[in-house]
Coordinates of C-alpha atoms (C1' of nucleotides) in Angstrom, one line a residue:
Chain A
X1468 CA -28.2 3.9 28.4
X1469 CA -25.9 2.0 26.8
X1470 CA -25.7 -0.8 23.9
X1471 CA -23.8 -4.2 23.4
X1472 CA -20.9 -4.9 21.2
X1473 CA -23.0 -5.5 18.5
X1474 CA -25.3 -2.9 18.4
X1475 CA -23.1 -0.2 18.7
X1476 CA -20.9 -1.8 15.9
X1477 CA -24.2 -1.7 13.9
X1478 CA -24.3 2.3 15.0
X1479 CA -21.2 3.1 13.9
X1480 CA -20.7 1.0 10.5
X1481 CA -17.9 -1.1 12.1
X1482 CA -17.7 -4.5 13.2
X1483 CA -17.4 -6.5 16.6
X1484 CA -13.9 -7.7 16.2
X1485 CA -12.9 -4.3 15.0
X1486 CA -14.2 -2.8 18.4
X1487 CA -12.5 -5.7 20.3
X1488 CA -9.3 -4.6 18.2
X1489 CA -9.3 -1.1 19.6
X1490 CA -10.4 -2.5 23.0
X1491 CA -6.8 -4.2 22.9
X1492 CA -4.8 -1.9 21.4
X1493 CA -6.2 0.9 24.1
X1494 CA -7.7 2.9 21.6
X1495 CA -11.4 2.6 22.6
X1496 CA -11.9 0.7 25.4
X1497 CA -15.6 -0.1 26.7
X1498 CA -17.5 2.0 29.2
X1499 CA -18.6 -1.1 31.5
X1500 CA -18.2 -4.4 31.6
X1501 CA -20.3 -7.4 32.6
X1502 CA -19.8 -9.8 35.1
X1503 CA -20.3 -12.2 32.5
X1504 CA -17.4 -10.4 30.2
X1505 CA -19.5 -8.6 27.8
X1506 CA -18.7 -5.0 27.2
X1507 CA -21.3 -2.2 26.8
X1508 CA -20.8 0.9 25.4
X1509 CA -22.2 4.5 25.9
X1510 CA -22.8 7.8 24.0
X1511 CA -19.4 8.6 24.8
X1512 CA -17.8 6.0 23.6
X1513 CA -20.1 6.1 20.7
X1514 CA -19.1 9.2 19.9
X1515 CA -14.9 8.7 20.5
X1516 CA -15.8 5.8 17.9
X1517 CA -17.1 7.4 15.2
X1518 CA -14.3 9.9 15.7
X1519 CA -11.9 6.8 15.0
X1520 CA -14.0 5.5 12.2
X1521 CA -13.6 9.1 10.7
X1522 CA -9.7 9.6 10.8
X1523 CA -9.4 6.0 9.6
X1524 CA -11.2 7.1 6.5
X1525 CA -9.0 9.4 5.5
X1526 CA -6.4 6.8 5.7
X1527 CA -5.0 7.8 9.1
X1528 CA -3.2 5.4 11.4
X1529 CA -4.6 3.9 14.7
X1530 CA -1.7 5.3 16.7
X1531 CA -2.2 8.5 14.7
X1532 CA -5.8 8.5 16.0
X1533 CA -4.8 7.6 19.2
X1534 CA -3.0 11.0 19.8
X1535 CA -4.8 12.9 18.0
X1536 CA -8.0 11.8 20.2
X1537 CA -6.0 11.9 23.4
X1538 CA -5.2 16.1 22.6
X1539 CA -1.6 14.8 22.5
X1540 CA -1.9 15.8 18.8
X1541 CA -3.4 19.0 17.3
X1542 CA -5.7 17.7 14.7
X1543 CA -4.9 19.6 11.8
X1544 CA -1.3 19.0 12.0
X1545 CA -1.8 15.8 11.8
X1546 CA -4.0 15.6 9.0
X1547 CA -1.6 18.1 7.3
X1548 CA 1.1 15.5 7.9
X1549 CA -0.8 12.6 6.3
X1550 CA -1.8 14.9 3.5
X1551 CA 2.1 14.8 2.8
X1552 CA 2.2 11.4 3.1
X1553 CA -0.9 11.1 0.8
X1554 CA 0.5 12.8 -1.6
X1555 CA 4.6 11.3 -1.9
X1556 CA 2.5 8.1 -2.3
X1557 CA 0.4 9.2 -5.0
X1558 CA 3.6 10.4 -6.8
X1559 CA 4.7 7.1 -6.6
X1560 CA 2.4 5.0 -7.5
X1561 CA 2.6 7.9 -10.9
X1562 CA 6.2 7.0 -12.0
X1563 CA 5.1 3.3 -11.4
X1564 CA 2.4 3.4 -13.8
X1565 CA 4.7 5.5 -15.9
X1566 CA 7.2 2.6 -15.5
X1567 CA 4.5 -0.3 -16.1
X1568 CA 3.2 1.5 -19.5
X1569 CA 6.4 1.7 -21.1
X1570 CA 7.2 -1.7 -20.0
X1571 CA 4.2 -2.9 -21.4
X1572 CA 5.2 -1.1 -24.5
X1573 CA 8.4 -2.3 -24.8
X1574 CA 7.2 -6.1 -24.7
X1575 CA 5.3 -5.7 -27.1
X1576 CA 7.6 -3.8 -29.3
X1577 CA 9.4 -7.3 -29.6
X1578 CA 12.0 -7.2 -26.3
X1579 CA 10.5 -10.0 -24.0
X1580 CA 10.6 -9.5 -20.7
X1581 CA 14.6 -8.3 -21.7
X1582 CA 16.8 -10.5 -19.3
X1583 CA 17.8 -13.2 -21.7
X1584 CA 19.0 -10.0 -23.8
X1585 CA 20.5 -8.0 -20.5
X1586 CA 22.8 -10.7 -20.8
X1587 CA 23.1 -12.0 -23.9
X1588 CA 23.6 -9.2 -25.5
X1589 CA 26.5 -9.0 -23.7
X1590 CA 27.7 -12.2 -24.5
X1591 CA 28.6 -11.2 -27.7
X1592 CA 30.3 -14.0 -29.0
X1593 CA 26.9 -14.2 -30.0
X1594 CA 27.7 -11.6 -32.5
X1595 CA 31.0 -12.8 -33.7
X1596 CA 30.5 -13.1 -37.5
X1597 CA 29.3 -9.2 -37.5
X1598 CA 32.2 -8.1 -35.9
X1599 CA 35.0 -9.9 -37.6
X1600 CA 33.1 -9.3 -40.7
X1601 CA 33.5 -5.7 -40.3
X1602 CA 36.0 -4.7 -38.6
X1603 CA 38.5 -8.0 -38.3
X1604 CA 39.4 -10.9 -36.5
X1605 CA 41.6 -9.2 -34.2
X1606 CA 39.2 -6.9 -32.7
X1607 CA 37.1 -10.2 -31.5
X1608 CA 39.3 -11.6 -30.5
X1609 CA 40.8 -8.7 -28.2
X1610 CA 37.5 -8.0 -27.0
X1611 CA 36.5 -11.9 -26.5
X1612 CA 39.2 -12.0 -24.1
X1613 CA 38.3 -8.8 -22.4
X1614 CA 34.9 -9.8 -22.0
X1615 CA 36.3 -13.4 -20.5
X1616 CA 39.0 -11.9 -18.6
X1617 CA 36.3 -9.7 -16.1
X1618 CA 35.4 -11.5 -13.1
X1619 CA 31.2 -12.1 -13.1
X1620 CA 30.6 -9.4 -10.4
X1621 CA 32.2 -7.2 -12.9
X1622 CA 30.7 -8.6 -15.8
X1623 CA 27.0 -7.9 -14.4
X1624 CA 27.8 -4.0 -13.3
X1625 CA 28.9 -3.7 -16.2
X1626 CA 25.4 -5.4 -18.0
X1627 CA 23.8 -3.2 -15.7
X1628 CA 24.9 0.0 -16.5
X1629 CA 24.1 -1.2 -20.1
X1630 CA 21.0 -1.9 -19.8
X1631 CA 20.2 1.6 -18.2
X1632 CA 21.8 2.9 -21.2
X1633 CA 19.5 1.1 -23.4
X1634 CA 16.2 1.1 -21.5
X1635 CA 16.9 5.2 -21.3
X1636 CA 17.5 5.4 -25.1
X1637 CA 14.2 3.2 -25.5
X1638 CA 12.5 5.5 -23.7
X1639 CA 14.1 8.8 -25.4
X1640 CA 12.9 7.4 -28.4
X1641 CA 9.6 6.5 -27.3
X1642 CA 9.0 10.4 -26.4
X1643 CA 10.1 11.4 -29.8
X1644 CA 13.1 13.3 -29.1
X1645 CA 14.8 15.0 -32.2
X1646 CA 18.1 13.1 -32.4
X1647 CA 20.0 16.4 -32.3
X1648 CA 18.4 17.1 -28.9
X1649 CA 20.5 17.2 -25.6
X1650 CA 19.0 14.5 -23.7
X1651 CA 19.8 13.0 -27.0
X1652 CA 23.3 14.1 -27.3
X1653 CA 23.8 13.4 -24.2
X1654 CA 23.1 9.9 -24.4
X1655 CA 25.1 9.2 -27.8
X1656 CA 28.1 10.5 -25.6
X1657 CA 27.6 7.9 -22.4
X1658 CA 27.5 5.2 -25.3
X1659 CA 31.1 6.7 -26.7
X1660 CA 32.4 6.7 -23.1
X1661 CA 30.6 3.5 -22.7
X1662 CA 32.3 1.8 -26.2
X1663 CA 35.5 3.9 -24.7
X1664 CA 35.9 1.0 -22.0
X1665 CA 35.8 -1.9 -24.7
X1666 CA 39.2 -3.2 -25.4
X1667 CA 39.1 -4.4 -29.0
X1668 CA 36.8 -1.7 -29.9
X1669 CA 38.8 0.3 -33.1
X1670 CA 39.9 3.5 -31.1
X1671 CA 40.7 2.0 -27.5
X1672 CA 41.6 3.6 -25.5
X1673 CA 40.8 7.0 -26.9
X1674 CA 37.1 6.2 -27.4
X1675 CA 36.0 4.6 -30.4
X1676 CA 37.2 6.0 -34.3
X1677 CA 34.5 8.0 -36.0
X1678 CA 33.8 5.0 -38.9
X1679 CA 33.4 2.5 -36.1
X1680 CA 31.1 4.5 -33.4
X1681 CA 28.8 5.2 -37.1
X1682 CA 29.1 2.1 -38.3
X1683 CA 27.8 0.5 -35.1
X1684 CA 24.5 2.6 -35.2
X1685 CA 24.1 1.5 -38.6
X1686 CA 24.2 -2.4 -37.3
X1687 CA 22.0 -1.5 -34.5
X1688 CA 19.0 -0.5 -37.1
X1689 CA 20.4 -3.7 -39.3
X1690 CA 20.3 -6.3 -37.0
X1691 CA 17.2 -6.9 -35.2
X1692 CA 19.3 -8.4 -32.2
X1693 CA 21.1 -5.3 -31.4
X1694 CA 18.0 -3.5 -32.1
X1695 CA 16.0 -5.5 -29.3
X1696 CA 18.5 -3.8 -27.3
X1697 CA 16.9 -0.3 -27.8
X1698 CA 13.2 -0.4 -27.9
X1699 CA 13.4 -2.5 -31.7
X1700 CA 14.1 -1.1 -34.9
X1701 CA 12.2 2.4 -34.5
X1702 CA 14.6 3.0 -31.2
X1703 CA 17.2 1.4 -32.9
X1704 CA 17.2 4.2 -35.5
X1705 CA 16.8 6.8 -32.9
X1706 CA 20.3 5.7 -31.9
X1707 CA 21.5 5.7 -35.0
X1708 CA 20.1 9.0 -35.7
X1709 CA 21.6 10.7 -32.5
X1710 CA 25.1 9.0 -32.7
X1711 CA 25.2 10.2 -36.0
X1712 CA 24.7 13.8 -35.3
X1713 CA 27.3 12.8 -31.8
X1714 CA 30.0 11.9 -34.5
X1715 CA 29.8 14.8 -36.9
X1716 CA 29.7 17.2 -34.0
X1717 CA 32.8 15.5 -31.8
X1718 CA 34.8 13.1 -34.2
Chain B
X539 CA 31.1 -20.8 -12.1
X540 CA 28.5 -19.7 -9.3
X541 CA 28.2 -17.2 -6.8
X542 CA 27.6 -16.7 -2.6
X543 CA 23.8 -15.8 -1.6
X544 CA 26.0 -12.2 -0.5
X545 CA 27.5 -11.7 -4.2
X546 CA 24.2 -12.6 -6.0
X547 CA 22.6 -10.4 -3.7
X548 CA 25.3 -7.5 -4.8
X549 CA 25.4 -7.9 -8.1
X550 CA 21.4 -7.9 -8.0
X551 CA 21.3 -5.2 -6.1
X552 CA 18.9 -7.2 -3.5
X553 CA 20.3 -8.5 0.0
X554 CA 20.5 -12.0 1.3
X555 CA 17.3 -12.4 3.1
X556 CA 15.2 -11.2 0.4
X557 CA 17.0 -14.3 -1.9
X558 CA 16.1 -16.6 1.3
X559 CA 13.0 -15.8 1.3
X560 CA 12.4 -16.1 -2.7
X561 CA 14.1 -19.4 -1.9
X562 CA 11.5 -20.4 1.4
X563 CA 8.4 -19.3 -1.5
X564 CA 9.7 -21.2 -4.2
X565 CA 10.1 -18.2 -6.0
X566 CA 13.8 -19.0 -6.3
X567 CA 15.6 -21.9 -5.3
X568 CA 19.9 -21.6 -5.3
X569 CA 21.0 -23.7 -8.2
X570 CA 23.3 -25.5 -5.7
X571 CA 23.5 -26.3 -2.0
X572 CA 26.9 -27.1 -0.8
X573 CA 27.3 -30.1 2.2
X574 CA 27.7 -27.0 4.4
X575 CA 24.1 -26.0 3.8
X576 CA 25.5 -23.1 2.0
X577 CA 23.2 -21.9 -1.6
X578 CA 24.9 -20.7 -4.4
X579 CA 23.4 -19.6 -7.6
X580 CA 24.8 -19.5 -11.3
X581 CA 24.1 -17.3 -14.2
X582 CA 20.6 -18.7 -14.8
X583 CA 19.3 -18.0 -11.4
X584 CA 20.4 -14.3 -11.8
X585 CA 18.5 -14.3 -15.0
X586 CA 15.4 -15.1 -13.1
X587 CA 16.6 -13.1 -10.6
X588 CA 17.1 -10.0 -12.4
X589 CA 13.6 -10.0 -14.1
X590 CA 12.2 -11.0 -10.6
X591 CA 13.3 -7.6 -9.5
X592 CA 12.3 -5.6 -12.4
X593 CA 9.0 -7.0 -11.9
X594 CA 9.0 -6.4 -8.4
X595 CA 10.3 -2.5 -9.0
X596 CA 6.8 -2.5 -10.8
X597 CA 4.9 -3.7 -7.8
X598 CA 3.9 -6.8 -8.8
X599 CA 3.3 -9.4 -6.1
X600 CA 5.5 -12.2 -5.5
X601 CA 2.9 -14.9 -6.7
X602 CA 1.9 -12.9 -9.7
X603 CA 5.6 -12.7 -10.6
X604 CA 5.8 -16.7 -10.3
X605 CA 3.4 -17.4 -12.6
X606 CA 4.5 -14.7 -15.1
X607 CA 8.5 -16.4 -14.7
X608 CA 6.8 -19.5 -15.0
X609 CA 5.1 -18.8 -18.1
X610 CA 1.6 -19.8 -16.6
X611 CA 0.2 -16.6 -17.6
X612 CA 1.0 -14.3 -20.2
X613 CA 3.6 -11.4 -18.9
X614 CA 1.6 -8.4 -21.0
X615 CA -1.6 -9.4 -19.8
X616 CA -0.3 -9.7 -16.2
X617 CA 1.2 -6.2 -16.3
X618 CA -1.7 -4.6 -18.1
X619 CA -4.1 -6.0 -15.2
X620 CA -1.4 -4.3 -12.1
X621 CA -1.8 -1.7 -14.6
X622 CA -5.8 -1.3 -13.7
X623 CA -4.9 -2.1 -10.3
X624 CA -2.4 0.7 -9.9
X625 CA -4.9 3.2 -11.0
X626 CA -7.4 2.5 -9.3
X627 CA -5.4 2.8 -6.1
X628 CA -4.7 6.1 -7.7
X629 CA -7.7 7.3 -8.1
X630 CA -8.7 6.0 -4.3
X631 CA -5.6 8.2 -2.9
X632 CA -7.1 11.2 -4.8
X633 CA -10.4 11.0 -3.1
X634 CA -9.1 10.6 -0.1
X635 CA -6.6 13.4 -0.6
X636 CA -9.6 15.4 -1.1
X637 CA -11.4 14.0 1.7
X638 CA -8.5 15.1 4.1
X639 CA -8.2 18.7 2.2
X640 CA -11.7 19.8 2.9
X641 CA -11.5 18.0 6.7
X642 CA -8.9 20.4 7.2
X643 CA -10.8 23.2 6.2
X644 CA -13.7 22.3 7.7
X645 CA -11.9 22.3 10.8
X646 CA -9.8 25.4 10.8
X647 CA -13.2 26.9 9.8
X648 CA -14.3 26.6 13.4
X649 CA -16.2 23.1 13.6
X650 CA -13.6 21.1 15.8
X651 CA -13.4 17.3 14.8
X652 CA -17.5 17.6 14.7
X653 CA -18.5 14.5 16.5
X654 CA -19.8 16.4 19.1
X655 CA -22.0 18.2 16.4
X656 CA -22.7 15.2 14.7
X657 CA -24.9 13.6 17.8
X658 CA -25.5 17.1 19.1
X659 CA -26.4 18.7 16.0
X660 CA -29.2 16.3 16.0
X661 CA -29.6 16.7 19.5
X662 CA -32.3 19.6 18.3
X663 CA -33.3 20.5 21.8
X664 CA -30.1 22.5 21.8
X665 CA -32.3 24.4 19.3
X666 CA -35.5 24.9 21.2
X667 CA -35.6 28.3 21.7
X668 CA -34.9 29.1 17.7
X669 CA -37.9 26.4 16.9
X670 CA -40.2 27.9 19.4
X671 CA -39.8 31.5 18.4
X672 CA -40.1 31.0 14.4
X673 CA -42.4 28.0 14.5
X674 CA -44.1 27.9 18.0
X675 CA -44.5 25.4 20.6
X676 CA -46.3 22.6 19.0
X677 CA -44.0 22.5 15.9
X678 CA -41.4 22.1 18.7
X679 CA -43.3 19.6 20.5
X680 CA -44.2 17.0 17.4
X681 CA -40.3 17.4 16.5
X682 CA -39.1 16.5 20.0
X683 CA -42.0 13.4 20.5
X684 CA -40.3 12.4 17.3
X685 CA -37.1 12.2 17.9
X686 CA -37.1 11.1 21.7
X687 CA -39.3 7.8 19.8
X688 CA -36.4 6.7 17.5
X689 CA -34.3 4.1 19.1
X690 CA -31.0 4.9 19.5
X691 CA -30.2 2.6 16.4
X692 CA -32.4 4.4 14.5
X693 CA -31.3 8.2 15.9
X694 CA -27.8 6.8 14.8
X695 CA -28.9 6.0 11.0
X696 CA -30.8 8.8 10.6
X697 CA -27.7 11.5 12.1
X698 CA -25.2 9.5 9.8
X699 CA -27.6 10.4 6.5
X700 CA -27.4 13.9 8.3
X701 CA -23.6 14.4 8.5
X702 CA -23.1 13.0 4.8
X703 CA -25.7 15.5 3.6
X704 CA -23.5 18.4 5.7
X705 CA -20.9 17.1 3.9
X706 CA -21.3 17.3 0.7
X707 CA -23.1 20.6 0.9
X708 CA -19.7 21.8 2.6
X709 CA -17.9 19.6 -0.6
X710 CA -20.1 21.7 -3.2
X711 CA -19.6 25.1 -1.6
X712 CA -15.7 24.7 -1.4
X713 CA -15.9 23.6 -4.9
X714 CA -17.6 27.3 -5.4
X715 CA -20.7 26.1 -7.4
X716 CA -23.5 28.0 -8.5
X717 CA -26.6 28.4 -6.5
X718 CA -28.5 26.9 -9.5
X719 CA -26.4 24.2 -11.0
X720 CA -27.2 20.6 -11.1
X721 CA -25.5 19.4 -8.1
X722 CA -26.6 22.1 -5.9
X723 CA -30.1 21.8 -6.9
X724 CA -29.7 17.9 -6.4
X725 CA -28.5 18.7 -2.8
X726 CA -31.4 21.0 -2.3
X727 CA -33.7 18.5 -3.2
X728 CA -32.2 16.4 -0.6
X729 CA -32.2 18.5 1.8
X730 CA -36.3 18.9 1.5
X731 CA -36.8 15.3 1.3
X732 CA -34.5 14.9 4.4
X733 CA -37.4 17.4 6.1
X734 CA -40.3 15.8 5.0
X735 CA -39.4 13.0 7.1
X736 CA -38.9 15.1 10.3
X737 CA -42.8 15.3 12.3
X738 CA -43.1 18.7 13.5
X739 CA -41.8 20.3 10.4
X740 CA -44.6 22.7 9.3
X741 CA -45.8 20.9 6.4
X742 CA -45.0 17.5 7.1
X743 CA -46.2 15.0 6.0
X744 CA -45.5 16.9 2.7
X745 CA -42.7 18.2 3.2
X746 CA -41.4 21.6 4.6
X747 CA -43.5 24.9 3.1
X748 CA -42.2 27.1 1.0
X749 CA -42.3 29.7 4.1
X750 CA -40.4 26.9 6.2
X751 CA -37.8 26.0 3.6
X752 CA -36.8 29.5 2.8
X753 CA -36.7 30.3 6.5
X754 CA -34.6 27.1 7.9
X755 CA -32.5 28.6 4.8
X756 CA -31.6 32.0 6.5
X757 CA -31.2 30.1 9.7
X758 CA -28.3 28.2 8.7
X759 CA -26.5 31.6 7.8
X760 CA -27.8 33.6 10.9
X761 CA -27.1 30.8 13.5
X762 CA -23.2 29.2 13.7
X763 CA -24.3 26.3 15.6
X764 CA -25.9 25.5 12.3
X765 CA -23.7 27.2 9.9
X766 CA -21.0 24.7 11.4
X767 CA -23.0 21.6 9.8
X768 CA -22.6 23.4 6.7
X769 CA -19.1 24.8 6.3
X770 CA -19.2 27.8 8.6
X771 CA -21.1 30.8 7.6
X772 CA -19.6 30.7 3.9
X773 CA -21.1 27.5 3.1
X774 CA -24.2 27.7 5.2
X775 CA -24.6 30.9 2.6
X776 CA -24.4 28.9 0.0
X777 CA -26.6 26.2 1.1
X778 CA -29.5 28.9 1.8
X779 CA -29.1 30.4 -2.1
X780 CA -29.2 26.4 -3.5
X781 CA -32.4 26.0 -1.1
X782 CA -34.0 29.2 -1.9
X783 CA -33.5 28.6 -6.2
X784 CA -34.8 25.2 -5.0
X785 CA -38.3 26.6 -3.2
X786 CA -38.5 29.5 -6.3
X787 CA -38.9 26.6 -8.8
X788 CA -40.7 23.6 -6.5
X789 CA -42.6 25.5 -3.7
Chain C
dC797 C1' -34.8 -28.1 28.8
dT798 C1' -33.1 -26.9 24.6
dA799 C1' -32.1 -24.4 20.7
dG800 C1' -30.2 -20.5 18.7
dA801 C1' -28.5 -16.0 18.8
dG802 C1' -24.8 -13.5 20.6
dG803 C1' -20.7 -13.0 23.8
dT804 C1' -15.7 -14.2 25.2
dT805 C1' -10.7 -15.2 24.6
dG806 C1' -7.0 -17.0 21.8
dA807 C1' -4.5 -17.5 17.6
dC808 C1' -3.5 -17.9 12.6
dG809 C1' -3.3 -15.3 8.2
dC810 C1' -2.0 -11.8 5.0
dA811 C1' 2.9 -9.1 2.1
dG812 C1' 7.4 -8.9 2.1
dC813 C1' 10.9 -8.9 3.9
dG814 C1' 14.0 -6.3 8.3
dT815 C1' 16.0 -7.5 12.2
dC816 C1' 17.8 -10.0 15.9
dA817 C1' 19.4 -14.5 17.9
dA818 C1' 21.9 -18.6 18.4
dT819 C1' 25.1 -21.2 16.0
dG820 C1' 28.1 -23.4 12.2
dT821 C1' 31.9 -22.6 8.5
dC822 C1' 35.9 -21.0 6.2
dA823 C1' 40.2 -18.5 5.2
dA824 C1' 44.0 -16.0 7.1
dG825 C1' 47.2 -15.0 10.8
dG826 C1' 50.0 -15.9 15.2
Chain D
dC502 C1' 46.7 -25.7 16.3
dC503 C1' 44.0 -22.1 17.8
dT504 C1' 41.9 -17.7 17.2
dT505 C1' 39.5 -14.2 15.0
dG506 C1' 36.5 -12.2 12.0
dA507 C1' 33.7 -12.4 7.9
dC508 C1' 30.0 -14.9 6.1
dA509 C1' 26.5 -18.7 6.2
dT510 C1' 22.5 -21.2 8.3
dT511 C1' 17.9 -21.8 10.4
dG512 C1' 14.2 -20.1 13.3
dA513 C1' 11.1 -16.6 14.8
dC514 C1' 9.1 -12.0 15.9
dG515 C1' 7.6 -7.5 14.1
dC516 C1' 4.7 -4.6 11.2
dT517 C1' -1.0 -3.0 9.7
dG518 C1' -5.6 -3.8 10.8
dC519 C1' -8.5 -6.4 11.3
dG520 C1' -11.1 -11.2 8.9
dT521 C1' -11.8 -15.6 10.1
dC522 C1' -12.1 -19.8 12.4
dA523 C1' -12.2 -22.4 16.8
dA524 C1' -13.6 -23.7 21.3
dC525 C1' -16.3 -22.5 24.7
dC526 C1' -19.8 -19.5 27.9
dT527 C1' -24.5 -16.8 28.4
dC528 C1' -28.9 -15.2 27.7
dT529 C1' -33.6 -15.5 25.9
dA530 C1' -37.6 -17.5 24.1
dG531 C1' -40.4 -21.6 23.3

DNA sequence: CTAGAGGTTGACGCAGCGTCAATGTCAAGG
DNA sequence: CCTTGACATTGACGCTGCGTCAACCTCTAG
């Protein structure tokens, strides 16, 4: 007793071409076949196939199957394995929702899809007037020419470890940290080592002086450019908020 | 001032094939191409490079991340939609996690990768003897006419409705429900309509008795070959109490 | 005899590159 | 000038599990 490609396909919920598939790959091969080229199945192969059709529910591999079927495998511990894998994928696909929500978020709190800022906001001849205004000509122009005087590679690990910097303060903000918190603090300190590196920042090489490092959270909140930078004005005061507390505490 | 396809691909944090093949989709094309066939790429491409990556780190697909870049469709909307999309793969992983957790159990509880049960346990003239001695010869007889007439398509149907019922019984008792909730009575009901279609069953074309219900019942529990349809002897426990509060209120 | 249902063996397609392979180019050193 | 080694180029296969043609037999019923 045996059935046709078809009708065992039928039988088992499966396909022709996905029978022909295991027929190739050795995983199921038919019990008999025709002179004519047709292959039959029987019980036994019924059975073996809705073995297959079973493991590959649960999201097992063909090969996997393979060995598992051919005793070369004990069962469980391979379905033990796969629940590992099962579950290190379902942690990732967690922090990538995490990751697409507060992207989503910080779009629409006014950042664009960044990029134009991850650079620009480096460039920041862009902000010239602010900074002569406030703290002098020569401190642009010191840190004009350190900005022009790193090569691009440098330029862009360096716009890269800022925009880590800012995308983590966005989203310290976004959890509602108290400003006085460590993660907090411990931010406000990697952007005084960070404003450390900045020729033509007041205080260089030291770090910068205590009126400068306050006075730049303050322009963070005032300008909406900088704030763009850290999740908009709400982040942006955040910042503020914790370098604030940084200051009093360290400078 | 432009860069190599191997700095880019540095300062990126990508490699160079990955920029080849962005360059082979159309997904980004080297701003320049030197008479040596050699791309280079300025600050813009990096741009679009950069936010190709971060979009990518989301798991958006190459073509979806044209069109956002592109600004054929809007970047929020695009994200929100991977968004569903990323859930719902969630969600699958947890039921398949599930699946794989109580396949495990069910096979360390004794049934081996059923299969064998799942034709056999059908096969009822493994059961003669039981049949005959609670329900006599002609009950055994009308059951065995009726299943030797099904063609084997129809014998496969019929088993598959089988195992997904033994399933789910085996789902509800690891789940540890009561006897007399919802889902158990559901199953119960189930499980009586699944008889009434089986000639030879005292009662038929009615469905079971309230004597034959109750009795199958016990028989799961007293019997492993049939316990192991259910979950082993635990859920084959189970299965009697759901079909017993079933026959108290129905029978 | 013919139509139509069903069977066969290729072979491409998909997603996103990794990974050779065969070969050209450029800067530095002997 | 030649060599060497680092870096570039264009193919093209590989991976996962079949879906989906395409071109071409085979069997059955009318």
């Amino acid at each position: 007793m045996d059935w046709s490609i078809n009708d065992i396909a039928r039988l088992a919920g499966t396909t022709s071409r996905t029978l022909r598939h295991y027929g190739a790959i050795g995983l199921l091969d038919p019990t008999r076949i025709g002179s004519n080229g047709y292959r039959y199945y029987d019980e036994g192969a019924l059975v073996r196939l809705q073995r297959i059709l079973l493991l590959r529910e649960l999201g097992l591999g063909l090969p996997a199957i393979a060995e598992v079927l051919d005793g070369q495998r004990d069962d469980v511990r391979a379905l033990v394995g796969h629940l590992h894998w099962l579950e290190a994928e379902k942690r990732r696909l967690d922090t990538q929702i995490a990751s697409v929500k507060t992207t989503i978020t910080k779009i629409q709190g006014g950042e664009g899809l960044m990029a134009e800022e991850s650079l620009n906001g480096f460039d920041h001849t862009q902000y010239k007037e602010e900074v002569v205004a406030r703290w002098g000509e020569q401190a642009y122009a010191n840190s004009d020419a350190w900005w022009r005087s790193m090569s691009a590679e440098e330029k862009k690990s360096w716009s890269r470890s800022q925009l880590q910097l800012g995308t983590e303060w966005a989203d310290a903000a976004a959890r509602a940290l108290p400003a006085d918190s460590d993660d907090a603090q411990q931010l406000a300190r990697r952007q005084f080592e960070w404003l450390a590196g900045i020729p033509g920042t007041p205080g260089y090489p030291n770090g910068p002086t205590r009126e400068y490092f306050v006075g730049l959270g303050e322009m963070y909140v005032a300008d909406e450019r900088f704030a763009a930078n850290y999740g908009g004005v709400e982040g942006a005061t955040f910042v503020r908020d914790a370098m604030r507390v940084y200051a009093d505490r360290h400078l």
